[in-house]
PDB file of C-alpha atoms and ligand atoms in Angstrom:
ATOM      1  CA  UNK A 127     382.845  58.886  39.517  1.00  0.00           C
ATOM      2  CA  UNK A 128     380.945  61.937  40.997  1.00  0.00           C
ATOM      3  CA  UNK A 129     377.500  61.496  39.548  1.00  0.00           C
ATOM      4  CA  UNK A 130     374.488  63.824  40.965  1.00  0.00           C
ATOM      5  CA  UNK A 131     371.590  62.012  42.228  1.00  0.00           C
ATOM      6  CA  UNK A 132     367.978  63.214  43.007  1.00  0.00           C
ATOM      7  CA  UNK A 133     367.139  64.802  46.532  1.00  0.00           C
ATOM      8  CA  UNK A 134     365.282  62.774  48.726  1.00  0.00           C
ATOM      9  CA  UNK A 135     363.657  64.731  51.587  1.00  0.00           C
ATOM     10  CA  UNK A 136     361.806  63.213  54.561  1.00  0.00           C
ATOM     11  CA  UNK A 137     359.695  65.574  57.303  1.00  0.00           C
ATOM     12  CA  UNK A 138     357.741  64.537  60.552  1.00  0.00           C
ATOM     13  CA  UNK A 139     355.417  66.245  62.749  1.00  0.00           C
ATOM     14  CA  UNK A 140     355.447  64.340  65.656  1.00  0.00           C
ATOM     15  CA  UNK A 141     353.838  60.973  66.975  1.00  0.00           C
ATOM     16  CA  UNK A 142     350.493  60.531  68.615  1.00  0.00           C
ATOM     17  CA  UNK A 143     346.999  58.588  68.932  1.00  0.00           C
ATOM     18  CA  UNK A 144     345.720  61.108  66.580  1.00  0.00           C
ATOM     19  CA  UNK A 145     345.064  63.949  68.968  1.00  0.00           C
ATOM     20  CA  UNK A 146     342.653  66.287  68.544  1.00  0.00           C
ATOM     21  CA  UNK A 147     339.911  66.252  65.809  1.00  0.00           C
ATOM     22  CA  UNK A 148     339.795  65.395  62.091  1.00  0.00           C
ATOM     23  CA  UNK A 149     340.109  68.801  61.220  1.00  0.00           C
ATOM     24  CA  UNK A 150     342.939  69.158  63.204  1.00  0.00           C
ATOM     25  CA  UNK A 151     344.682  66.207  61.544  1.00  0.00           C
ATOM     26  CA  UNK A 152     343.869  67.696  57.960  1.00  0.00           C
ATOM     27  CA  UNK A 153     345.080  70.966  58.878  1.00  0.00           C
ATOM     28  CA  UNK A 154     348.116  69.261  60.106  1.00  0.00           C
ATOM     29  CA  UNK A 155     348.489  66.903  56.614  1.00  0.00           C
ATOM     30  CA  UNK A 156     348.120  70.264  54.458  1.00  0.00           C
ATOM     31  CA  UNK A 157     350.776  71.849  56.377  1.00  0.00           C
ATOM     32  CA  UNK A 158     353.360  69.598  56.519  1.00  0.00           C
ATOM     33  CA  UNK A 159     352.488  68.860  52.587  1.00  0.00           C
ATOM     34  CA  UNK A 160     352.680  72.789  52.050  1.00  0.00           C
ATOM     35  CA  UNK A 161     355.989  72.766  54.044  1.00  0.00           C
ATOM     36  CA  UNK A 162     357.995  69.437  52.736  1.00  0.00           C
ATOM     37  CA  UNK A 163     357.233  70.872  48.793  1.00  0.00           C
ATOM     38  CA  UNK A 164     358.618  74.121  50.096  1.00  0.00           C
ATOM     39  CA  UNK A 165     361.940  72.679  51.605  1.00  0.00           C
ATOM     40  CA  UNK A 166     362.506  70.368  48.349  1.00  0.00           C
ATOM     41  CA  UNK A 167     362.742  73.164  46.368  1.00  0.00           C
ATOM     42  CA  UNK A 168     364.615  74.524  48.263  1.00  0.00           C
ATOM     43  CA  UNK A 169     366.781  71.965  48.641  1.00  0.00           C
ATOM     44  CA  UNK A 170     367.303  71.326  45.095  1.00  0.00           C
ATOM     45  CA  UNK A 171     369.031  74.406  44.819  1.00  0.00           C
ATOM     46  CA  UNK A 172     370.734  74.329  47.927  1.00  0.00           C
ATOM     47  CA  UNK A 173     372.203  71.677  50.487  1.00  0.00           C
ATOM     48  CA  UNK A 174     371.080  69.039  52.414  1.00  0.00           C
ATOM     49  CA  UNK A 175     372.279  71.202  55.747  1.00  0.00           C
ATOM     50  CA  UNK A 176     370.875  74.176  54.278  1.00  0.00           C
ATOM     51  CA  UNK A 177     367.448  72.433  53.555  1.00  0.00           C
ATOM     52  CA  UNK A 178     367.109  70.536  56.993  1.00  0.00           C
ATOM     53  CA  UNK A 179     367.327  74.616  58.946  1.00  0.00           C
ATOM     54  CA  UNK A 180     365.425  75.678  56.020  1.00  0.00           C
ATOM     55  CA  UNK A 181     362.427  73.326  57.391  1.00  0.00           C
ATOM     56  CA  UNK A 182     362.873  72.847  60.597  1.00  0.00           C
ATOM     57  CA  UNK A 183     362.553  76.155  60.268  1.00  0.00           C
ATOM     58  CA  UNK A 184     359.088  76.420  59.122  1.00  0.00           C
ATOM     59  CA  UNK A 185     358.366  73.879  61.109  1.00  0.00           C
ATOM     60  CA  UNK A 186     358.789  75.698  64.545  1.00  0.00           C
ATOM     61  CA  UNK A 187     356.993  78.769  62.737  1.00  0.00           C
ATOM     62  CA  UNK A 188     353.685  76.423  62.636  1.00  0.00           C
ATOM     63  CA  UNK A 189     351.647  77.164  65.933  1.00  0.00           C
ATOM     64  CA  UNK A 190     350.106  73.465  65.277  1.00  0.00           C
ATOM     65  CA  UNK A 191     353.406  71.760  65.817  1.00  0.00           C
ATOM     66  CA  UNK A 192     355.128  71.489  68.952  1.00  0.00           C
ATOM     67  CA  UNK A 193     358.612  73.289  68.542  1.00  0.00           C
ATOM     68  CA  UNK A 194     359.074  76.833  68.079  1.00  0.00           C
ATOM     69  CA  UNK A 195     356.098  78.765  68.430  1.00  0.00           C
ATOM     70  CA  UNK A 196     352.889  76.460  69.774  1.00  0.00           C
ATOM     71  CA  UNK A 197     355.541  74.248  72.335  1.00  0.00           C
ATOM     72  CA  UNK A 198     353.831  72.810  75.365  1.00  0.00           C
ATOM     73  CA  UNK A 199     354.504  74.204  78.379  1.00  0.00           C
ATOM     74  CA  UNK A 200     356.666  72.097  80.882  1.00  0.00           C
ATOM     75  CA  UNK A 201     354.700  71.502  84.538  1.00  0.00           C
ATOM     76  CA  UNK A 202     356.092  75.105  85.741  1.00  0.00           C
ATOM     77  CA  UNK A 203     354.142  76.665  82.517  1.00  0.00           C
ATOM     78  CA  UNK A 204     356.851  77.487  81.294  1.00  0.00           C
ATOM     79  CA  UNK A 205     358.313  76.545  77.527  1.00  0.00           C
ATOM     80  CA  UNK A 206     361.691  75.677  77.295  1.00  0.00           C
ATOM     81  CA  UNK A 207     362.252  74.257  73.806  1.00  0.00           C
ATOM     82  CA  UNK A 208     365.168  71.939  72.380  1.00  0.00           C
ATOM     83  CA  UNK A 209     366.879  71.379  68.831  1.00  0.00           C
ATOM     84  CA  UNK A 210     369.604  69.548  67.711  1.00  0.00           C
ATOM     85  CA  UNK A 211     371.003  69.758  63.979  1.00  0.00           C
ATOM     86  CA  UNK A 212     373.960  66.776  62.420  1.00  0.00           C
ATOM     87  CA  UNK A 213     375.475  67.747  59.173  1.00  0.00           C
ATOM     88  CA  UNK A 214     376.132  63.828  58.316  1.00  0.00           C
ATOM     89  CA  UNK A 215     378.934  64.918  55.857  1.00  0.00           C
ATOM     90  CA  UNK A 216     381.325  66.797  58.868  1.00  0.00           C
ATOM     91  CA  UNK A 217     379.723  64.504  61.694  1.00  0.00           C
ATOM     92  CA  UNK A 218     378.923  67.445  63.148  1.00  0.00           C
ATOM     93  CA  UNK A 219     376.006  67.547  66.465  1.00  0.00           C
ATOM     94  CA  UNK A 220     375.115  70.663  67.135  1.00  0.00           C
ATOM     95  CA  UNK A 221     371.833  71.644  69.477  1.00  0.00           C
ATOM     96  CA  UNK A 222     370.724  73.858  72.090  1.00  0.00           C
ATOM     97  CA  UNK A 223     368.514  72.185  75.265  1.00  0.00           C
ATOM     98  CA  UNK A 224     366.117  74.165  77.150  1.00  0.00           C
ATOM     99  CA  UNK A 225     366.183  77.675  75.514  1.00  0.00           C
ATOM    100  CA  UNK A 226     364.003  79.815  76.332  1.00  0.00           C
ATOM    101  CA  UNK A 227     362.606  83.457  74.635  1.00  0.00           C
ATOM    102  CA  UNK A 228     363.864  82.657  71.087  1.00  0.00           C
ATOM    103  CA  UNK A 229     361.954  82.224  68.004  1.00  0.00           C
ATOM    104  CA  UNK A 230     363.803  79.639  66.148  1.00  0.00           C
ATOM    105  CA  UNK A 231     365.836  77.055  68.489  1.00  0.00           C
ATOM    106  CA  UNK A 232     367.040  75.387  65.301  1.00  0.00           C
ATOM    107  CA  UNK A 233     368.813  79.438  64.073  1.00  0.00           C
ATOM    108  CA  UNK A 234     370.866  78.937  67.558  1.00  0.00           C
ATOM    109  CA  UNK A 235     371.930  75.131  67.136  1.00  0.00           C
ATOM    110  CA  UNK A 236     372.998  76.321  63.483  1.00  0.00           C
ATOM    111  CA  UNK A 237     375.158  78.942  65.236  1.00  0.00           C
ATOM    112  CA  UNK A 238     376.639  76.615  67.647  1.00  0.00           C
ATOM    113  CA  UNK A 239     377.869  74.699  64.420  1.00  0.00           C
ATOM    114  CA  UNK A 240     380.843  76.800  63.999  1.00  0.00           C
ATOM    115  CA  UNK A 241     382.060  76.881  67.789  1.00  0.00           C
ATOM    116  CA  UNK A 242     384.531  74.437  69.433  1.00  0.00           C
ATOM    117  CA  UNK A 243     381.560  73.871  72.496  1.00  0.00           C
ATOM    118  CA  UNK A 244     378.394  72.987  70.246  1.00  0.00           C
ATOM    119  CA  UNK A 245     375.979  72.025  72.905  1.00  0.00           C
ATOM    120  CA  UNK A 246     374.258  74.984  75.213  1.00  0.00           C
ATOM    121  CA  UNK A 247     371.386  74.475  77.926  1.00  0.00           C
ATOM    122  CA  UNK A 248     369.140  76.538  79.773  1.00  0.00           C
ATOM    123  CA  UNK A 249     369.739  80.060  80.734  1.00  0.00           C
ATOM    124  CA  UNK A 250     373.294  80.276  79.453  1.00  0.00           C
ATOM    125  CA  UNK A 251     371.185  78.693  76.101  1.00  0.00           C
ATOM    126  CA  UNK A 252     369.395  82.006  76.264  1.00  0.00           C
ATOM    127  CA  UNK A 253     371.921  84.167  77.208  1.00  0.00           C
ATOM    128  CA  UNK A 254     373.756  83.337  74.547  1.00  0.00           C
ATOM    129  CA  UNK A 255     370.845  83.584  71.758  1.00  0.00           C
ATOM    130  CA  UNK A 256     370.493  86.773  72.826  1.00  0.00           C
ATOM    131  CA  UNK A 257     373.173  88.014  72.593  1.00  0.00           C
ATOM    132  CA  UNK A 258     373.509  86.760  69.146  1.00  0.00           C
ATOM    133  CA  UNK A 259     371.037  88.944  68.541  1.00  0.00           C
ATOM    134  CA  UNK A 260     368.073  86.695  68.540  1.00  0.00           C
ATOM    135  CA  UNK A 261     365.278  89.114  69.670  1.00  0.00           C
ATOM    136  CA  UNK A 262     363.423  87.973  72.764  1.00  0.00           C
ATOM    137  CA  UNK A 263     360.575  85.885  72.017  1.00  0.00           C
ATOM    138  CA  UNK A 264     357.391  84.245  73.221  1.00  0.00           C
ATOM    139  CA  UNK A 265     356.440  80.924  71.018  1.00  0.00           C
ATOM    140  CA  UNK A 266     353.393  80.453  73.510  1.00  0.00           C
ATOM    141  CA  UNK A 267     349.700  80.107  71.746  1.00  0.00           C
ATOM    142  CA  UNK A 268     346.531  80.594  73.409  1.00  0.00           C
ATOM    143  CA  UNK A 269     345.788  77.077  72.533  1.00  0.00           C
ATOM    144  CA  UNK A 270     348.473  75.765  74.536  1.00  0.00           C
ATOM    145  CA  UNK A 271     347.987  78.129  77.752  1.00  0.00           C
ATOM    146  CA  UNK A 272     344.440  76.355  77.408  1.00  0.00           C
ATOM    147  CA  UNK A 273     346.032  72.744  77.399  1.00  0.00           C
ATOM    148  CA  UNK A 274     348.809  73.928  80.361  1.00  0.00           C
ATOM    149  CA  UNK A 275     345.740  75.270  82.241  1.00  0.00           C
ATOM    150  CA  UNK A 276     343.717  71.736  81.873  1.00  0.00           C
ATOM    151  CA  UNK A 277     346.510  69.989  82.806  1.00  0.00           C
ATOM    152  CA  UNK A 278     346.354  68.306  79.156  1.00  0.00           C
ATOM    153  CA  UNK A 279     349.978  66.083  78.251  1.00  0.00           C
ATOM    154  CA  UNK A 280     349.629  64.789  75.000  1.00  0.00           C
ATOM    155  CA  UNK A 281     352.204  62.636  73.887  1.00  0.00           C
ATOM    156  CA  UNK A 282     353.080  64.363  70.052  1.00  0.00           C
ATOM    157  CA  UNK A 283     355.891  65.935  70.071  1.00  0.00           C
ATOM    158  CA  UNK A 284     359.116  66.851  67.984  1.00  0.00           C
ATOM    159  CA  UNK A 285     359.273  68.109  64.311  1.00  0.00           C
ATOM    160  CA  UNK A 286     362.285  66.957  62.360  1.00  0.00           C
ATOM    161  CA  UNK A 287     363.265  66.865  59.110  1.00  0.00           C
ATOM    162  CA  UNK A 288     366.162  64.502  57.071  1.00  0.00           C
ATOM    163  CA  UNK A 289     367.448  65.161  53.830  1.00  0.00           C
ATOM    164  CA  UNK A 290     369.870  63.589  51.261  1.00  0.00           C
ATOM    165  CA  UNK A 291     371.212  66.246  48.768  1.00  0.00           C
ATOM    166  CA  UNK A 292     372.431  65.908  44.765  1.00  0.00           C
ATOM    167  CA  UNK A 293     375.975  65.850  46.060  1.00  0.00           C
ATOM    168  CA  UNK A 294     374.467  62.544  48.015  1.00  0.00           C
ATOM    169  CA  UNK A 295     375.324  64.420  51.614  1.00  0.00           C
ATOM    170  CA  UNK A 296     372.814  63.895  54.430  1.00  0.00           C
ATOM    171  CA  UNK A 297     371.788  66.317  57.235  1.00  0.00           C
ATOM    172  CA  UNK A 298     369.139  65.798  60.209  1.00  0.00           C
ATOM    173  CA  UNK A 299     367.198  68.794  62.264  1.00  0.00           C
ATOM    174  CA  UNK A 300     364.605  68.014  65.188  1.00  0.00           C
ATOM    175  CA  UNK A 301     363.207  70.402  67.442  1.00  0.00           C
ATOM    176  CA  UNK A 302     360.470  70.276  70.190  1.00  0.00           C
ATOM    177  CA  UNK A 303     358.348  71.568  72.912  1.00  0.00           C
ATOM    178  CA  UNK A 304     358.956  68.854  75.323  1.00  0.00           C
ATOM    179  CA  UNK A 305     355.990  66.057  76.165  1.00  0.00           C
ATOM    180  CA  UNK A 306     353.995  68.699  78.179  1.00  0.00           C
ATOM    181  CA  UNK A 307     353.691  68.963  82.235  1.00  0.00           C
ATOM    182  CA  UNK A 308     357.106  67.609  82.759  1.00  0.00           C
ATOM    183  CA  UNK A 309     359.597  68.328  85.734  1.00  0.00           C
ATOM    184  CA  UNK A 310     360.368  71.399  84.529  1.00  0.00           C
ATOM    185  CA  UNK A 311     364.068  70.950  83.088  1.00  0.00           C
ATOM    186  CA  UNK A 312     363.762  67.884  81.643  1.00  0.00           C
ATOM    187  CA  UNK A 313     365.731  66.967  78.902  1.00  0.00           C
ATOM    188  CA  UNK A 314     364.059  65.920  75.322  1.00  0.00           C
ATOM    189  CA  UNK A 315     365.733  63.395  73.116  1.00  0.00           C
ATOM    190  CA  UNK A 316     365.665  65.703  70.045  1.00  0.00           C
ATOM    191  CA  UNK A 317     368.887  67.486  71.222  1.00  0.00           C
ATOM    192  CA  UNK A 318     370.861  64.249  71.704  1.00  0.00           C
ATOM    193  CA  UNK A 319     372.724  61.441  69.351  1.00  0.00           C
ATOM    194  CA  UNK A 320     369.232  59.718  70.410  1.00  0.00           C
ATOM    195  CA  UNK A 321     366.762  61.703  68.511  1.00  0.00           C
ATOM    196  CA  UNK A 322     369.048  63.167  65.791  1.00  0.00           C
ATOM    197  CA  UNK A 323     372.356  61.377  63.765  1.00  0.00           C
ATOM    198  CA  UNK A 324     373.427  61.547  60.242  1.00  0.00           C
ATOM    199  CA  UNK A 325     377.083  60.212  59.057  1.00  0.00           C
ATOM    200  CA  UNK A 326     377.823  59.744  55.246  1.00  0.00           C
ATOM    201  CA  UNK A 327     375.532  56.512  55.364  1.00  0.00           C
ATOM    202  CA  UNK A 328     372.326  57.582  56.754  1.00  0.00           C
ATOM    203  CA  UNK A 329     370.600  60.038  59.150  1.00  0.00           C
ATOM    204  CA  UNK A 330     367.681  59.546  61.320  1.00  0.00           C
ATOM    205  CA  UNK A 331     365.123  62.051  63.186  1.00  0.00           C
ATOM    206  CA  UNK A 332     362.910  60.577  65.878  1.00  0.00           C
ATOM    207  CA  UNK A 333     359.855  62.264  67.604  1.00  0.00           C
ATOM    208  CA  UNK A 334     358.031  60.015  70.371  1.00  0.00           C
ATOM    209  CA  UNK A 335     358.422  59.846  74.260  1.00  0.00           C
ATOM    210  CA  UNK A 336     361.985  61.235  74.562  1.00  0.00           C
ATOM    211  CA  UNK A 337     363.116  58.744  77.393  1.00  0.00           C
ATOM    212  CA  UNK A 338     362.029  55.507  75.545  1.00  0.00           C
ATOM    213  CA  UNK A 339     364.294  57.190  72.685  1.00  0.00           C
ATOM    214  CA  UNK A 340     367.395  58.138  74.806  1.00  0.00           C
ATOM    215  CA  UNK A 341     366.780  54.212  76.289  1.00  0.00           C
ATOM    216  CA  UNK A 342     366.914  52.727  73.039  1.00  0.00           C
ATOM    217  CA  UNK A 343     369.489  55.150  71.757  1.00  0.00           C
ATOM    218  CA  UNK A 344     367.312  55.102  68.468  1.00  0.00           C
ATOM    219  CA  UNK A 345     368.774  57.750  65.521  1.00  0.00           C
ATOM    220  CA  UNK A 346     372.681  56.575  66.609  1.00  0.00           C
ATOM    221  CA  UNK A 347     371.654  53.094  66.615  1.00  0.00           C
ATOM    222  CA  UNK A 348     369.947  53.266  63.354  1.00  0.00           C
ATOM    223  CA  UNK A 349     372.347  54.764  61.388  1.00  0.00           C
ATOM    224  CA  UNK A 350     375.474  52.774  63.092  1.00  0.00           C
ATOM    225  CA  UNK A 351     373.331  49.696  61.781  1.00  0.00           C
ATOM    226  CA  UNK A 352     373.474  51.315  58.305  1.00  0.00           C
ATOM    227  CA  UNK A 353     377.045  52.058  58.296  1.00  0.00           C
ATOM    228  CA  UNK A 354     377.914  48.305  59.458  1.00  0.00           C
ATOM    229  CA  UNK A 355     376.005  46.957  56.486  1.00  0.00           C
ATOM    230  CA  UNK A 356     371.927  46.866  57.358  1.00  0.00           C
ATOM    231  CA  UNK A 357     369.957  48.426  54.942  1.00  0.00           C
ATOM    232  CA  UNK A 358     368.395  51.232  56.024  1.00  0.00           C
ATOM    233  CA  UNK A 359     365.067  49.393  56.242  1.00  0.00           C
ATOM    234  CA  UNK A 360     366.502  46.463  58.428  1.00  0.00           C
ATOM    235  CA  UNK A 361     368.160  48.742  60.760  1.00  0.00           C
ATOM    236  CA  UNK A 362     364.868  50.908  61.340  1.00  0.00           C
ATOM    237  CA  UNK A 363     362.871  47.618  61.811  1.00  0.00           C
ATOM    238  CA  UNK A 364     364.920  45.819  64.324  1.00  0.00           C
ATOM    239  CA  UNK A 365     365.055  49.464  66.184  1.00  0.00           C
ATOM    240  CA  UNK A 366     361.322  49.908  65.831  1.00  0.00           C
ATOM    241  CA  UNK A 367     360.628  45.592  66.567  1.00  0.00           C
ATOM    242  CA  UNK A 368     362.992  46.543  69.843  1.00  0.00           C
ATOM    243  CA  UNK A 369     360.863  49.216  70.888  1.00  0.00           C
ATOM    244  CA  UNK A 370     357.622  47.302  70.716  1.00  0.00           C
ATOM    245  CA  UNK A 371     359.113  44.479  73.394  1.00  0.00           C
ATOM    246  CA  UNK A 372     359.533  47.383  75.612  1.00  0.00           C
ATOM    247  CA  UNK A 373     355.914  48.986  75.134  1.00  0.00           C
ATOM    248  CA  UNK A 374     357.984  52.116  74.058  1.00  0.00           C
ATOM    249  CA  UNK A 375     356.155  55.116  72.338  1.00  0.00           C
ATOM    250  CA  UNK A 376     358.494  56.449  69.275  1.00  0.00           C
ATOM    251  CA  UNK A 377     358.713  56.810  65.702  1.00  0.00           C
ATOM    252  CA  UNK A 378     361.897  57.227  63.299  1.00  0.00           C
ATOM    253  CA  UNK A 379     362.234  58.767  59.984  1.00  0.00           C
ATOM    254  CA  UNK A 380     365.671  58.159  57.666  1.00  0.00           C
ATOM    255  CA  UNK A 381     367.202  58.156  54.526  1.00  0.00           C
ATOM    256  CA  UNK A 382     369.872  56.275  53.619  1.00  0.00           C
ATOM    257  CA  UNK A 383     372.676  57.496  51.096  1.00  0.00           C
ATOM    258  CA  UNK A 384     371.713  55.275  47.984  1.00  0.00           C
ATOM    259  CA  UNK A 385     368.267  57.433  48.679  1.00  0.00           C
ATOM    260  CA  UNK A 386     365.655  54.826  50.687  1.00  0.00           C
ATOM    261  CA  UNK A 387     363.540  56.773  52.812  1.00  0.00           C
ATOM    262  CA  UNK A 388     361.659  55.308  55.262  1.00  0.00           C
ATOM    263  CA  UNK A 389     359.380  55.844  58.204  1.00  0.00           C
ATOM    264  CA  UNK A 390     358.157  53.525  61.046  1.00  0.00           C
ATOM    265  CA  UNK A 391     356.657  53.575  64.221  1.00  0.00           C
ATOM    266  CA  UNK A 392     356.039  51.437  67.584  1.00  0.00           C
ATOM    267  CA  UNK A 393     352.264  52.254  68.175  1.00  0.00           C
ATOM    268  CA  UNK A 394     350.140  55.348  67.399  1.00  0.00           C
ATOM    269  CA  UNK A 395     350.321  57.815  64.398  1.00  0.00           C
ATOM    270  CA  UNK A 396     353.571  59.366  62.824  1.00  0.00           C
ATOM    271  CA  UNK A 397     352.997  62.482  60.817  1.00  0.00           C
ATOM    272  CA  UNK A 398     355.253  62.532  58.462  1.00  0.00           C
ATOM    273  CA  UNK A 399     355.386  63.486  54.072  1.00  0.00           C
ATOM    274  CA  UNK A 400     358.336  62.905  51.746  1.00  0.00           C
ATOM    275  CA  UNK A 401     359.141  64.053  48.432  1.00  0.00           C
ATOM    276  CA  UNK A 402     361.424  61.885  45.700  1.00  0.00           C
ATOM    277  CA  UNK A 403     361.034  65.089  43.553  1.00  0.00           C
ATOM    278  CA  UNK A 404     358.098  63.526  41.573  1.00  0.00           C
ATOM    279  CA  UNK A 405     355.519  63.071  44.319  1.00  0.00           C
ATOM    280  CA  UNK A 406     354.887  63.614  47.864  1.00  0.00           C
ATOM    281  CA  UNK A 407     353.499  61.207  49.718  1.00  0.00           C
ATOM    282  CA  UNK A 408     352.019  62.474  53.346  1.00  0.00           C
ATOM    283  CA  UNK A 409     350.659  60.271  56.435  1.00  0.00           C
TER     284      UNK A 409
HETATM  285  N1  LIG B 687     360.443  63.675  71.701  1.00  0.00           N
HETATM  286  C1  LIG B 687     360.091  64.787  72.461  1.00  0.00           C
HETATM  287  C2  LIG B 687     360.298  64.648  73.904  1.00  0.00           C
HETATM  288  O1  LIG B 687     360.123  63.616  74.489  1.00  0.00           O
HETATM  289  O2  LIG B 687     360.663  65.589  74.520  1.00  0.00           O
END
């Protein structure tokens, strides 16, 4: 029996002790309010893979988040941004690590969905974007050559969004600017089984520091939990109860196929709003 079910839709914009100011913070709620009703329209006419790029998307196009344009500059000053994209119904990972010059790192990982070799880093990353036809780019802000010029590492970071379409198929985007002042090279969670997963039972998009994530293997984890009979909001707790014992700094978002959403965190602030398609509930 193939009955159609209501989108579910789930967005974060990163973890943190609530950088910044309270105007920052409302500017950040009305955008990612402003940007989750967006993508659930869209996705109500579209799919669950096609909403999550769709976002992300928009996402990265926000200077106040950090992916796209606005990413923190690693300790070299340089950006070099990461994105990984699952389409939970092909268990497909896709994601590029480390790009460089391009708008949209999510655009590239989307491309790399429909290769045999679906993971790029680094120059080749570029190289390749480029000659996609991805125009060069430069996603810094003034506001963040101020920050890489004080030496200021925050700890938000990572955009993601998850969403379960009417044909009940889940797909998972994050993308990010790093943690800020790190070796430069450094690899974020967001384009690894860590930070991003989605099979037919669940997908999962974290945002936090990306080693305590890769350490605790957190989206795979989650939705393996899901798929061996958790529900989604056991598996998310034991993750997140797992990351407290270790003092770790990360936050999840999920949905599960029967349509739970959830979000947690270990410490701090996760900014995050979901739609059910009759409200939206944000942070
Ligand atoms: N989660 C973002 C990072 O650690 O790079």
């Amino acid at each position: 029996l193939l009955m159609s079910i209501q989108p579910k839709l789930i967005i974060h914009g990163g973890a943190g002790s609530l950088e910044g100011n309270i105007e920052k913070i409302n500017h950040i709620r009305t955008s990612l309010e402003d940007i989750c009703d967006k993508t659930y329209t869209h996705l109500c006419s579209t799919t669950s893979y096609d909403a999550v790029i769709y976002g992300i998307k928009l996402l990265e196009d926000d200077p106040l988040f950090n992916a796209g344009t606005g990413s923190k500059t690693q300790h070299d000053g340089q950006i070099r941004m990461s994105a990984g994209l699952m389409d939970g119904s092909k268990a497909r990972f896709s994601g590029v690590i480390n790009i460089q010059n391009v708008q949209n790192p999510i655009l590239i990982a989307e491309r790399l969905q429909n290769y045999n070799h679906t993971v790029l880093s680094g120059e080749m990353a570029t190289k390749f974007a480029h000659e996609l036809g991805y125009k060069a780019y430069n996603p810094l802000t003034a506001e963040r050559l101020q920050e890489s010029k004080l030496n200021i590492v925050g700890t938000t970071g990572t955009v993601g969004v998850v969403a379960l379409d009417s044909s009940r198929k889940i797909s998972v985007g994050t993308s990010t600017g790093g943690i800020g002042g790190e070796i430069p090279g450094r690899v974020s969670d967001s384009a690894t089984i860590a930070g991003t997963y989605a099979n037919l039972f669940a997908g999962v998009s974290g945002t936090g520091i990306g080693e305590h994530i890769i350490n605790s293997g957190v989206a795979t984890k989650i939705v393996t939990r899901v798929e061996d009979g958790y529900s989604l909001k056991d598996a998310v707790s034991k993750s997140i109860n797992e990351g407290k014992s270790k003092d770790y700094h990360f936050g999840a978002i999920g949905i599960s196929s029967s349509g739970d959403i959830i979000v947690d965190k270990t410490k701090d602030t996760i900014y995050y709003a979901f739609s059910d398609g009759h409200t939206i509930s944000i942070f």
